[in-house]
mmCIF file of C-alpha atoms in Angstrom:
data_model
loop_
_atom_site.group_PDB
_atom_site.id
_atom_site.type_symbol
_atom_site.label_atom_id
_atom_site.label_comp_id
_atom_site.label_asym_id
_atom_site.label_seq_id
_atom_site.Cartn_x
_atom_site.Cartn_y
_atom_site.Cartn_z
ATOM 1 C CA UNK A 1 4.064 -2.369 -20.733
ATOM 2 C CA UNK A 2 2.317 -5.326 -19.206
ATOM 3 C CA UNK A 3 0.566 -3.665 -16.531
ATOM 4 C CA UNK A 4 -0.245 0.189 -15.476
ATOM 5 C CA UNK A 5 -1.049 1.090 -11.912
ATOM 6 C CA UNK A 6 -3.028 4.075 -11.698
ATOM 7 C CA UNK A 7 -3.320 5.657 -8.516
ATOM 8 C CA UNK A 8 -0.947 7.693 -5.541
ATOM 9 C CA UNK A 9 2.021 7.630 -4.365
ATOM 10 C CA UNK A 10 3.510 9.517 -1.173
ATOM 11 C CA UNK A 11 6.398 9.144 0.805
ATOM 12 C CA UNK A 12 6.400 6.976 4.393
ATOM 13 C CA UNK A 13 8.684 7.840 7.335
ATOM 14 C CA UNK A 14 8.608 5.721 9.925
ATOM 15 C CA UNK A 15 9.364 7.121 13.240
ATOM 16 C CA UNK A 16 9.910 4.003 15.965
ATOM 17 C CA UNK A 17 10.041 5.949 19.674
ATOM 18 C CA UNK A 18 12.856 4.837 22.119
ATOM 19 C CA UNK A 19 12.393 2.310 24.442
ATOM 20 C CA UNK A 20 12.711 3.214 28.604
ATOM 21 C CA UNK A 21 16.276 1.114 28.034
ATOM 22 C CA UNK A 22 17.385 3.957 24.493
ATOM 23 C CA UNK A 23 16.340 6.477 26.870
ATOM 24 C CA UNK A 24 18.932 5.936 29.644
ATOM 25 C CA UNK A 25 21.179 5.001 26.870
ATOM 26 C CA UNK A 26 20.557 8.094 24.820
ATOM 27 C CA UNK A 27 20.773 5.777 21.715
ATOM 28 C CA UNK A 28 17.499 7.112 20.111
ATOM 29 C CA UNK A 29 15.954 5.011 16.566
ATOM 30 C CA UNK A 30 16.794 6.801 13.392
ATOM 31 C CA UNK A 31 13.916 7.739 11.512
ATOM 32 C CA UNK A 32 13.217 5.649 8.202
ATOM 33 C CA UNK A 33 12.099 6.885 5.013
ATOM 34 C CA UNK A 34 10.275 4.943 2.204
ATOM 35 C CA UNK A 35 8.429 5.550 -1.369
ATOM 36 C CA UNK A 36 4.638 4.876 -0.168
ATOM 37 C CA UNK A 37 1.227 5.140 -1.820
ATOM 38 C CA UNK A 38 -0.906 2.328 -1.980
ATOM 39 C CA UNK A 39 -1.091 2.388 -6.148
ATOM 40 C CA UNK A 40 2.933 2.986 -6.195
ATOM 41 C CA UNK A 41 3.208 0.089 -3.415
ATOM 42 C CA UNK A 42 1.829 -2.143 -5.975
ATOM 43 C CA UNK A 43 3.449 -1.159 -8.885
ATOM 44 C CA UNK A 44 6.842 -1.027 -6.420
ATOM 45 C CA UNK A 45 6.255 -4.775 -5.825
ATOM 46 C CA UNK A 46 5.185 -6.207 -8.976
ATOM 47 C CA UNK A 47 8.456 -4.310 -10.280
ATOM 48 C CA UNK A 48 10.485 -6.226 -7.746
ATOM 49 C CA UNK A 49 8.815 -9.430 -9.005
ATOM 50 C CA UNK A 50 9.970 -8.744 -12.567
ATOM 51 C CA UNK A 51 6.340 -8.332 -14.188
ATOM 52 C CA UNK A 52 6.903 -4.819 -16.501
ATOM 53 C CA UNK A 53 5.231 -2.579 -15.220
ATOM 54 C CA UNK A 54 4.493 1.418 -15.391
ATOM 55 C CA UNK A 55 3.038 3.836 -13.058
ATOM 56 C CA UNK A 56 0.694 6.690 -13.767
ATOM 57 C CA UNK A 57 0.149 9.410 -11.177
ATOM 58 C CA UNK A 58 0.964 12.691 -10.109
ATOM 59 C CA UNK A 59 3.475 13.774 -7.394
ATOM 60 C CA UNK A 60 4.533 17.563 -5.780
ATOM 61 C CA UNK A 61 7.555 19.029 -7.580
ATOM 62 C CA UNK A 62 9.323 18.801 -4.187
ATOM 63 C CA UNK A 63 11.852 16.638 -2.262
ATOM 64 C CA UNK A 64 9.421 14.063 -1.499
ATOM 65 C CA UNK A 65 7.960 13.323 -4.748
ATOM 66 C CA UNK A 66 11.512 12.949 -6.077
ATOM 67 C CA UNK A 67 12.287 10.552 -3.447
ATOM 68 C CA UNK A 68 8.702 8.555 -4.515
ATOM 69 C CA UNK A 69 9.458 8.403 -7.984
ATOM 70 C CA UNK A 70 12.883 7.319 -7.879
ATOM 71 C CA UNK A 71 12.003 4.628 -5.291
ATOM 72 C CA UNK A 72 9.923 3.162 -7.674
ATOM 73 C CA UNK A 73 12.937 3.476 -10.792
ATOM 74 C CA UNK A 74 14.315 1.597 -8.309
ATOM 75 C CA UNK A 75 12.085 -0.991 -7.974
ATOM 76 C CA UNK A 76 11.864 -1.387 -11.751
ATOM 77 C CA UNK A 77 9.015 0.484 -12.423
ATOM 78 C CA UNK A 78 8.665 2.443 -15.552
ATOM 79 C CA UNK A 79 7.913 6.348 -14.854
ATOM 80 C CA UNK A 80 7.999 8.391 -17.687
ATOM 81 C CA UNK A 81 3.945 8.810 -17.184
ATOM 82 C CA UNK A 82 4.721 10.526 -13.501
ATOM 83 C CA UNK A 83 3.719 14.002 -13.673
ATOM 84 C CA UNK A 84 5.065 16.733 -11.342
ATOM 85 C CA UNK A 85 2.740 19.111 -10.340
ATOM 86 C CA UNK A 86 3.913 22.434 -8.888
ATOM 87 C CA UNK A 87 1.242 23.985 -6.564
ATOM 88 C CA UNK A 88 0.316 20.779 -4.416
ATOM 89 C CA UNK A 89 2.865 19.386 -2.131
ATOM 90 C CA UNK A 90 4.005 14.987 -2.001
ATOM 91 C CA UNK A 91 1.886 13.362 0.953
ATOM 92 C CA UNK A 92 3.436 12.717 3.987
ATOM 93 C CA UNK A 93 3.407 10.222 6.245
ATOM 94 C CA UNK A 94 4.196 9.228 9.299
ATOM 95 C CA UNK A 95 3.920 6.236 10.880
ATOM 96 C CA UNK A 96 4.984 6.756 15.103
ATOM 97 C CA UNK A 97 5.885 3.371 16.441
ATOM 98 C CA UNK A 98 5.874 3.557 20.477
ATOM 99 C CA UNK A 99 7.737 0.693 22.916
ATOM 100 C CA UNK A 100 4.521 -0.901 23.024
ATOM 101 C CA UNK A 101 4.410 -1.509 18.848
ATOM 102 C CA UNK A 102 0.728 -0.164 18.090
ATOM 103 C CA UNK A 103 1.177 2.198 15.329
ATOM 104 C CA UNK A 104 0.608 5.830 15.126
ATOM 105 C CA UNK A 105 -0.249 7.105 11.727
ATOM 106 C CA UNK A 106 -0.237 10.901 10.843
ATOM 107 C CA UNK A 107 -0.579 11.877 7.188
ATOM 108 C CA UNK A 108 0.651 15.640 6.408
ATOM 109 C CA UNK A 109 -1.618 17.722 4.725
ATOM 110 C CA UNK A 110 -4.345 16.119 6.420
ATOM 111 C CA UNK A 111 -6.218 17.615 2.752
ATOM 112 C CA UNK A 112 -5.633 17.846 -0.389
ATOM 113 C CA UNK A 113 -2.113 16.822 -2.156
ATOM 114 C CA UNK A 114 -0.780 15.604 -5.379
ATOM 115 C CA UNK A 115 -2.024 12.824 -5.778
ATOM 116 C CA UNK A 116 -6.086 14.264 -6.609
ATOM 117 C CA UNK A 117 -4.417 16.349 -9.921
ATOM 118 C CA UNK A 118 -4.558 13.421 -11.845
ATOM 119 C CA UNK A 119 -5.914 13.995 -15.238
ATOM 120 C CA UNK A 120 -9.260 11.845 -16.846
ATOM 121 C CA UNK A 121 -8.282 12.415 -20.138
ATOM 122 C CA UNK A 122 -4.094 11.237 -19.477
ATOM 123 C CA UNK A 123 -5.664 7.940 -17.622
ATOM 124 C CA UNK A 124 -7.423 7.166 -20.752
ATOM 125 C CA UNK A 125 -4.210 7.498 -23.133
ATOM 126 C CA UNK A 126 -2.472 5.491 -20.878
ATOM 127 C CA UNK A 127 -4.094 2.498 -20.928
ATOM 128 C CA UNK A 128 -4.406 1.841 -24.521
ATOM 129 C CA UNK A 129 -1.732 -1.351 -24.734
ATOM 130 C CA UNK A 130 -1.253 -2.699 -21.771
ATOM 131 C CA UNK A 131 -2.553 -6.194 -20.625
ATOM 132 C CA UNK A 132 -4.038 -5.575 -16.840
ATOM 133 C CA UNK A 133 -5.165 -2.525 -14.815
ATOM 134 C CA UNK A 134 -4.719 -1.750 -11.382
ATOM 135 C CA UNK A 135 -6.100 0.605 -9.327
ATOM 136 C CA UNK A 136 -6.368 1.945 -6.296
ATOM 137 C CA UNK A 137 -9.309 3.375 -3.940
ATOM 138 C CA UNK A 138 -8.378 5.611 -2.389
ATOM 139 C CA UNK A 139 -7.892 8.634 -5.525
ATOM 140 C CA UNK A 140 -11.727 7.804 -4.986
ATOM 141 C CA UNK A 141 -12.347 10.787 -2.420
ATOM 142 C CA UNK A 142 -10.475 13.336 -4.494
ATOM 143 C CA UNK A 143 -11.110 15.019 -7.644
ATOM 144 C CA UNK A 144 -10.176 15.073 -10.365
ATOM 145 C CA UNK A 145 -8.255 11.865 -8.993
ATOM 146 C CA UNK A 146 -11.859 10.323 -8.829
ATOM 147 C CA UNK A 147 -12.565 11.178 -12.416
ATOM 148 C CA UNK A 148 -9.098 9.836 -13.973
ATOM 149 C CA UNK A 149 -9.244 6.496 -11.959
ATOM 150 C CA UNK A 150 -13.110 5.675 -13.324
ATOM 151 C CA UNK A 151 -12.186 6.696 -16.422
ATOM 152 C CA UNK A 152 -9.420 4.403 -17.325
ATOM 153 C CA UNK A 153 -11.549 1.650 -15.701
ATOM 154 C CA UNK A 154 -13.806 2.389 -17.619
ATOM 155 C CA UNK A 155 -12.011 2.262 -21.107
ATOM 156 C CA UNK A 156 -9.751 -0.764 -20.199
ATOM 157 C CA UNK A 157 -13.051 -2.802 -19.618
ATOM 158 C CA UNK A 158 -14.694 -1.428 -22.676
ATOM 159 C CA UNK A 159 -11.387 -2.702 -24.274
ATOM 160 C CA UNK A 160 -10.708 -5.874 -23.076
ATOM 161 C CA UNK A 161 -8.241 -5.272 -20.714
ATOM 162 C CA UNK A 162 -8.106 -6.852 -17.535
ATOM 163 C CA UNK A 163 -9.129 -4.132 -14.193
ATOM 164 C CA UNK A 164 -8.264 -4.915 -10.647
ATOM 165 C CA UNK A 165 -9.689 -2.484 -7.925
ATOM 166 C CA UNK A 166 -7.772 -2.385 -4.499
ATOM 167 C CA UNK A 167 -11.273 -1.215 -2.215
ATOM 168 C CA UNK A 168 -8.618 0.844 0.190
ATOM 169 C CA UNK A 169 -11.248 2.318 2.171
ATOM 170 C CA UNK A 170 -9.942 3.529 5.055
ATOM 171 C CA UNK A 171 -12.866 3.843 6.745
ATOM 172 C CA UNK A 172 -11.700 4.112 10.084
ATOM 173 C CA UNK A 173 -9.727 8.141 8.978
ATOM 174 C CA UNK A 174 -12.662 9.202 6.827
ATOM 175 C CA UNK A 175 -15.715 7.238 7.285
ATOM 176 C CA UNK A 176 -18.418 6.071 5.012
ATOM 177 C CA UNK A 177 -20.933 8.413 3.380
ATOM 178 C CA UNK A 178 -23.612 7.807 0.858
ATOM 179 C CA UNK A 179 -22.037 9.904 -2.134
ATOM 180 C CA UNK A 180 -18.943 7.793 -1.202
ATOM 181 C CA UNK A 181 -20.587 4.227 -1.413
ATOM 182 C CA UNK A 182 -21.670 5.142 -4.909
ATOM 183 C CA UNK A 183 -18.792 6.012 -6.075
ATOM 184 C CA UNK A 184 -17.180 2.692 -4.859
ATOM 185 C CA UNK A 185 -20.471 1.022 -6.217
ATOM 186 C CA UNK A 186 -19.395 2.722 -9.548
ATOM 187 C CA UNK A 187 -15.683 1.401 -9.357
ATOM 188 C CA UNK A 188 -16.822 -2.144 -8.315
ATOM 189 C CA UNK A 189 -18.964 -2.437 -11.336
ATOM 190 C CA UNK A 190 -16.286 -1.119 -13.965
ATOM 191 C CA UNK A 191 -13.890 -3.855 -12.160
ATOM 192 C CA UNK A 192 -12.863 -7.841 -13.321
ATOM 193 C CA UNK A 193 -11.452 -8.245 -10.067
ATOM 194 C CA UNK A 194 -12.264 -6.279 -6.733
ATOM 195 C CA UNK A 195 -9.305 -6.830 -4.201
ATOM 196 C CA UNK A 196 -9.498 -5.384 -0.106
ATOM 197 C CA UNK A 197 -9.619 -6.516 3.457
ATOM 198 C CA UNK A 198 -12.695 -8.957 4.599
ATOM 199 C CA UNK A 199 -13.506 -6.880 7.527
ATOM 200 C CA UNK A 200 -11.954 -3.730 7.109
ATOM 201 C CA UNK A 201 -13.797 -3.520 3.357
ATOM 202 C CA UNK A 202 -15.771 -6.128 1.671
ATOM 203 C CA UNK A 203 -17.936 -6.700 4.823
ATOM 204 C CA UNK A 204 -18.945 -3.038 5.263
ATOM 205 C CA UNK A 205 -19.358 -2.126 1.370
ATOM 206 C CA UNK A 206 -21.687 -5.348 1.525
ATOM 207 C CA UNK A 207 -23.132 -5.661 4.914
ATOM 208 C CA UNK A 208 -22.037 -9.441 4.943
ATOM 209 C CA UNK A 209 -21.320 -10.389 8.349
ATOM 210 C CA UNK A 210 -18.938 -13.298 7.334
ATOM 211 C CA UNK A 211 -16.082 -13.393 3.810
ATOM 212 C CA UNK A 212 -17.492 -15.965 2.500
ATOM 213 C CA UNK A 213 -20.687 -13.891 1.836
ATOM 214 C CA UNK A 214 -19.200 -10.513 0.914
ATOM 215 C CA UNK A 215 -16.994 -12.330 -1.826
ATOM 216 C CA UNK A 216 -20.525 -13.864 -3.168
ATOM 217 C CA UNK A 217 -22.157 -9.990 -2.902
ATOM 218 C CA UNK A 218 -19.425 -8.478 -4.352
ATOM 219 C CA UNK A 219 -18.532 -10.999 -6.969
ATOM 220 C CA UNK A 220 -22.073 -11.370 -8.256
ATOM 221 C CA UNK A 221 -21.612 -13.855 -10.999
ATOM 222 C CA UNK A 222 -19.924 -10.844 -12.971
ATOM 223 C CA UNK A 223 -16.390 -10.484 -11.657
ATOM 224 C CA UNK A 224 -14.080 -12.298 -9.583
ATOM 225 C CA UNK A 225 -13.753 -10.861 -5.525
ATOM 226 C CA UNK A 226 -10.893 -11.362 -3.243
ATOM 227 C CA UNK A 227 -11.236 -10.985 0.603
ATOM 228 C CA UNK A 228 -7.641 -10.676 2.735
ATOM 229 C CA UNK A 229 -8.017 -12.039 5.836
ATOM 230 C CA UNK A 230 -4.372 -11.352 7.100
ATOM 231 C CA UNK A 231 -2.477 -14.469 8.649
ATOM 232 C CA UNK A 232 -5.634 -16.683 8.121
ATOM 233 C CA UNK A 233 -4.732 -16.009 4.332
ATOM 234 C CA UNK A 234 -7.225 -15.157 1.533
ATOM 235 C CA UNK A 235 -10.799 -16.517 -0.118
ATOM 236 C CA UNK A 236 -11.699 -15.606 -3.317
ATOM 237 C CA UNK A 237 -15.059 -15.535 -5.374
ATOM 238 C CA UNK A 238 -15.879 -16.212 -8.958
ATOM 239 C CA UNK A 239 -18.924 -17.278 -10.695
ATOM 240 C CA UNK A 240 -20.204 -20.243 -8.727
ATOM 241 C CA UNK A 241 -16.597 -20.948 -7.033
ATOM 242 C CA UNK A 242 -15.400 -20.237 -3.992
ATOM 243 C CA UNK A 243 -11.594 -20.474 -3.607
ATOM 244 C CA UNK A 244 -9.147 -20.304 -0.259
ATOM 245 C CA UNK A 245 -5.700 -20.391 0.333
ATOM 246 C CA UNK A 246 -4.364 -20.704 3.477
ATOM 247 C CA UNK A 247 -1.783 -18.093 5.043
ATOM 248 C CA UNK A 248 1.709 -18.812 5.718
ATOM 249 C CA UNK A 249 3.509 -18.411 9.417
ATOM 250 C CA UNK A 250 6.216 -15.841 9.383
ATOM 251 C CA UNK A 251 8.102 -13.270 12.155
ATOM 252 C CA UNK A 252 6.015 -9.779 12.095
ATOM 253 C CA UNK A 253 8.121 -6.636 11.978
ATOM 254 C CA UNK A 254 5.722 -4.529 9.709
ATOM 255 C CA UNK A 255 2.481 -4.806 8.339
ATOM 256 C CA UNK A 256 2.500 -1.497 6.681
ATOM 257 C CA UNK A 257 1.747 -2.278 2.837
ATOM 258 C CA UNK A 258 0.928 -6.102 3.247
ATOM 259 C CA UNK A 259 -2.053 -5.952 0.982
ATOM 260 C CA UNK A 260 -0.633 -4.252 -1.643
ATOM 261 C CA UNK A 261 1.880 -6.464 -1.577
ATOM 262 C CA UNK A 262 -1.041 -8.959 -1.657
ATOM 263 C CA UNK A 263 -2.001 -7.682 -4.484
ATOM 264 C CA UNK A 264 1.219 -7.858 -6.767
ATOM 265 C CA UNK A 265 1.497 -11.086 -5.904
ATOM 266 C CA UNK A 266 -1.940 -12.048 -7.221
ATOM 267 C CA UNK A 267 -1.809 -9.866 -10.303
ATOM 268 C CA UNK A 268 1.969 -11.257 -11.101
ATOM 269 C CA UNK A 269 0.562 -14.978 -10.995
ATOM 270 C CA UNK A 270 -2.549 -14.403 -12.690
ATOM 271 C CA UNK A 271 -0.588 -12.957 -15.864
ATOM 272 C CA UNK A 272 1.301 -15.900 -15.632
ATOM 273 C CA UNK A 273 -1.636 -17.937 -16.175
ATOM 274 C CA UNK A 274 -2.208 -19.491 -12.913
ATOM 275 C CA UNK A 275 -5.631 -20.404 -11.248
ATOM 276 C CA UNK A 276 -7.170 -18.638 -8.952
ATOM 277 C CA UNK A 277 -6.209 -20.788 -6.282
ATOM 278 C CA UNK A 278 -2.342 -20.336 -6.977
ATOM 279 C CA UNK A 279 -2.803 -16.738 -7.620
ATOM 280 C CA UNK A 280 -4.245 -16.630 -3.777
ATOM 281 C CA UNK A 281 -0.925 -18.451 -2.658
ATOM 282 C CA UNK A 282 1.373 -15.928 -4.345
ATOM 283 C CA UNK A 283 -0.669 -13.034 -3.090
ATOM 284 C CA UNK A 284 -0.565 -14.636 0.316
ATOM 285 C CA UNK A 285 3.336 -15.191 0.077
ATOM 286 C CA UNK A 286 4.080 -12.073 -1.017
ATOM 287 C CA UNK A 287 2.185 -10.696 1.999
ATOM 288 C CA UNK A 288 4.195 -13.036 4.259
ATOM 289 C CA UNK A 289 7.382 -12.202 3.326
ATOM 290 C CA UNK A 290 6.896 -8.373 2.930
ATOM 291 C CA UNK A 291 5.746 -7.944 6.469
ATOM 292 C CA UNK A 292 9.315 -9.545 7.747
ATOM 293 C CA UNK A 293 10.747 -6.373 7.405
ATOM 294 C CA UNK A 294 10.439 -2.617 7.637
ATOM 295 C CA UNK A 295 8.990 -0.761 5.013
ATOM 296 C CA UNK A 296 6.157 -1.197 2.792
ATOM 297 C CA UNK A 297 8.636 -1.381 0.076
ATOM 298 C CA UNK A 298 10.156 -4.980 1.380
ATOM 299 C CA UNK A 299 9.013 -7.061 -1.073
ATOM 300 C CA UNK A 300 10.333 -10.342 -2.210
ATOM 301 C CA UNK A 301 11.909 -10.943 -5.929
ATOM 302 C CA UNK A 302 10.254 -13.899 -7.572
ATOM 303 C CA UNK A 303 12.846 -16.222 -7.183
ATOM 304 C CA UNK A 304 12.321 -15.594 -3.211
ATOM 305 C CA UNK A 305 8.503 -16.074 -4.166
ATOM 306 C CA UNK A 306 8.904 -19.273 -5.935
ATOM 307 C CA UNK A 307 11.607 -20.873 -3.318
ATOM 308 C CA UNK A 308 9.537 -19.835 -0.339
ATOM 309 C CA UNK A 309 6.271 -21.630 -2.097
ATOM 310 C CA UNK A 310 8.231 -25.094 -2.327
ATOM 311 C CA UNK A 311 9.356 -24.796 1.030
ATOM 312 C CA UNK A 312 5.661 -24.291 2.103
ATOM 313 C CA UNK A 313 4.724 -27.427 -0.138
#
């Protein structure tokens, strides 16, 4: 296995509300389901790309964690570390799109789930032999979820192995504490590479007012730190160089997932032995061609990748 994803995974339905037009019509949008979960988003695209890769988290023993794990079989992700667990349910959630397109988002149970049962010691197993780490933030505010993710960052640094920490705040549902900061503060430092939004993340955890300066906080001489800044594309930090890579113009349907599709892309290219800059232009075209469709599941294959690059050239 080249690279384990550690982290949640939930189910997205997507519930787009009729226009005035449907209405008089009676010809109502079908709700759409997809395998979500920022970790399993990740591990869903990289799959998709064709870098092996396995999944480690834990999921209800219900209808919706089947439908997460076997979206991500489908994908090409290897599962056999998925654990069922029978007395928490499979996130939920729903995304309400109204006529006028700003998003709605409703997760169901608004506590608790699955996805916290994960295990410290199983997280520790399961990185012993692969080549790269990822994980995401937000296990951060559960427990033991909190406990398995810093402990397999942990022991893959201590080994040699290659971690990459997607910030996934979400400040704007749950806020920003100080037992919280340290904990991120604790992730960051166990991390090679620290991934997440310029203004949404790296600018708050750092108090930067500009990228630019929240990659150089973050990154520190010790690690390398990515900033996303959406269609404007993506900078990068690490040691004493600064890196950008412009953004590509596409046709938004659906943003939902674009930076962990971001992230694929820039894990995918940096196994491959790319520089930093390239691995900024996959992440970035991943991102842009994701976010042409619905779902945060629509992620290119890498031939797409690689033909949609030389068209960009």
């Amino acid at each position: 296995m080249k690279v384990l994803v550690l982290g949640d995974a939930n189910v997205d339905i997507e519930l787009r509300l009729p226009t005035d037009t449907e209405k008089e019509t009676r010809t109502h949008p079908d709700p759409l389901m997809f395998g979500g979960g920022s970790a399993a988003n990740t591990a869903a695209a990289l799959g998709k790309l064709g870098t092996p890769c396995g999944f480690l988290g834990t999921v209800g023993d219900d209808s919706y964690g089947r439908f997460a794990v076997q979206s991500l079989v489908d994908a090409g992700v290897d599962t056999d570390l998925v654990r069922f667990v029978a007395d928490e349910p499979t996130v939920m959630v729903m995304v309400v799109i109204p006529p006028d397109g700003e998003r709605l988002i409703y997760v169901w149970p608004p506590s608790g789930g699955a996805h916290r049962a994960l295990d410290p010691d199983e997280a520790t197993r399961a990185v012993a032999g692969v080549d790269w780490l990822h994980v995401s933030g937000l296990c951060l505010r559960v427990t033991p979820a909190r406990e398995a993710i810093l402990a397999g960052m942990t022991h893959a640094r201590s080994n040699g192995i290659p971690v990459s920490f997607d910030l996934n705040l979400r400040l704007e549902n749950w806020g920003w504490d100080d037992g919280f900061r340290a904990v991120v503060e604790d992730a960051v430092a166990s991390a090679d590479f620290v991934l997440g939004s310029a203004t949404d993340e790296l600018m708050p955890l750092t108090g930067a007012t500009d990228p630019i300066a929240a990659c150089e906080a973050v990154a520190a001489g010790q690690r390398t730190a990515v900033a996303r800044i959406g269609k404007d594309g993506a900078i990068a930090r690490s040691g004493t160089e600064s890196v950008t890579a412009s953004g590509f113009t596409v046709d938004v349907v659906d943003t939902v997932g674009a930076g962990d599709a971001f992230n694929a892309g820039f894990i995918a290219a940096s196994l491959d032995g790319l520089d930093l800059r390239e691995a900024l232009r996959w992440g970035n075209a991943v991102a842009a061609l994701s976010i042409g469709r619905h779902g945060a599941r629509s992620t290119p294959t890498r031939d797409t990748v690689i033909r949609f690059l030389a068209q960009g050239e």
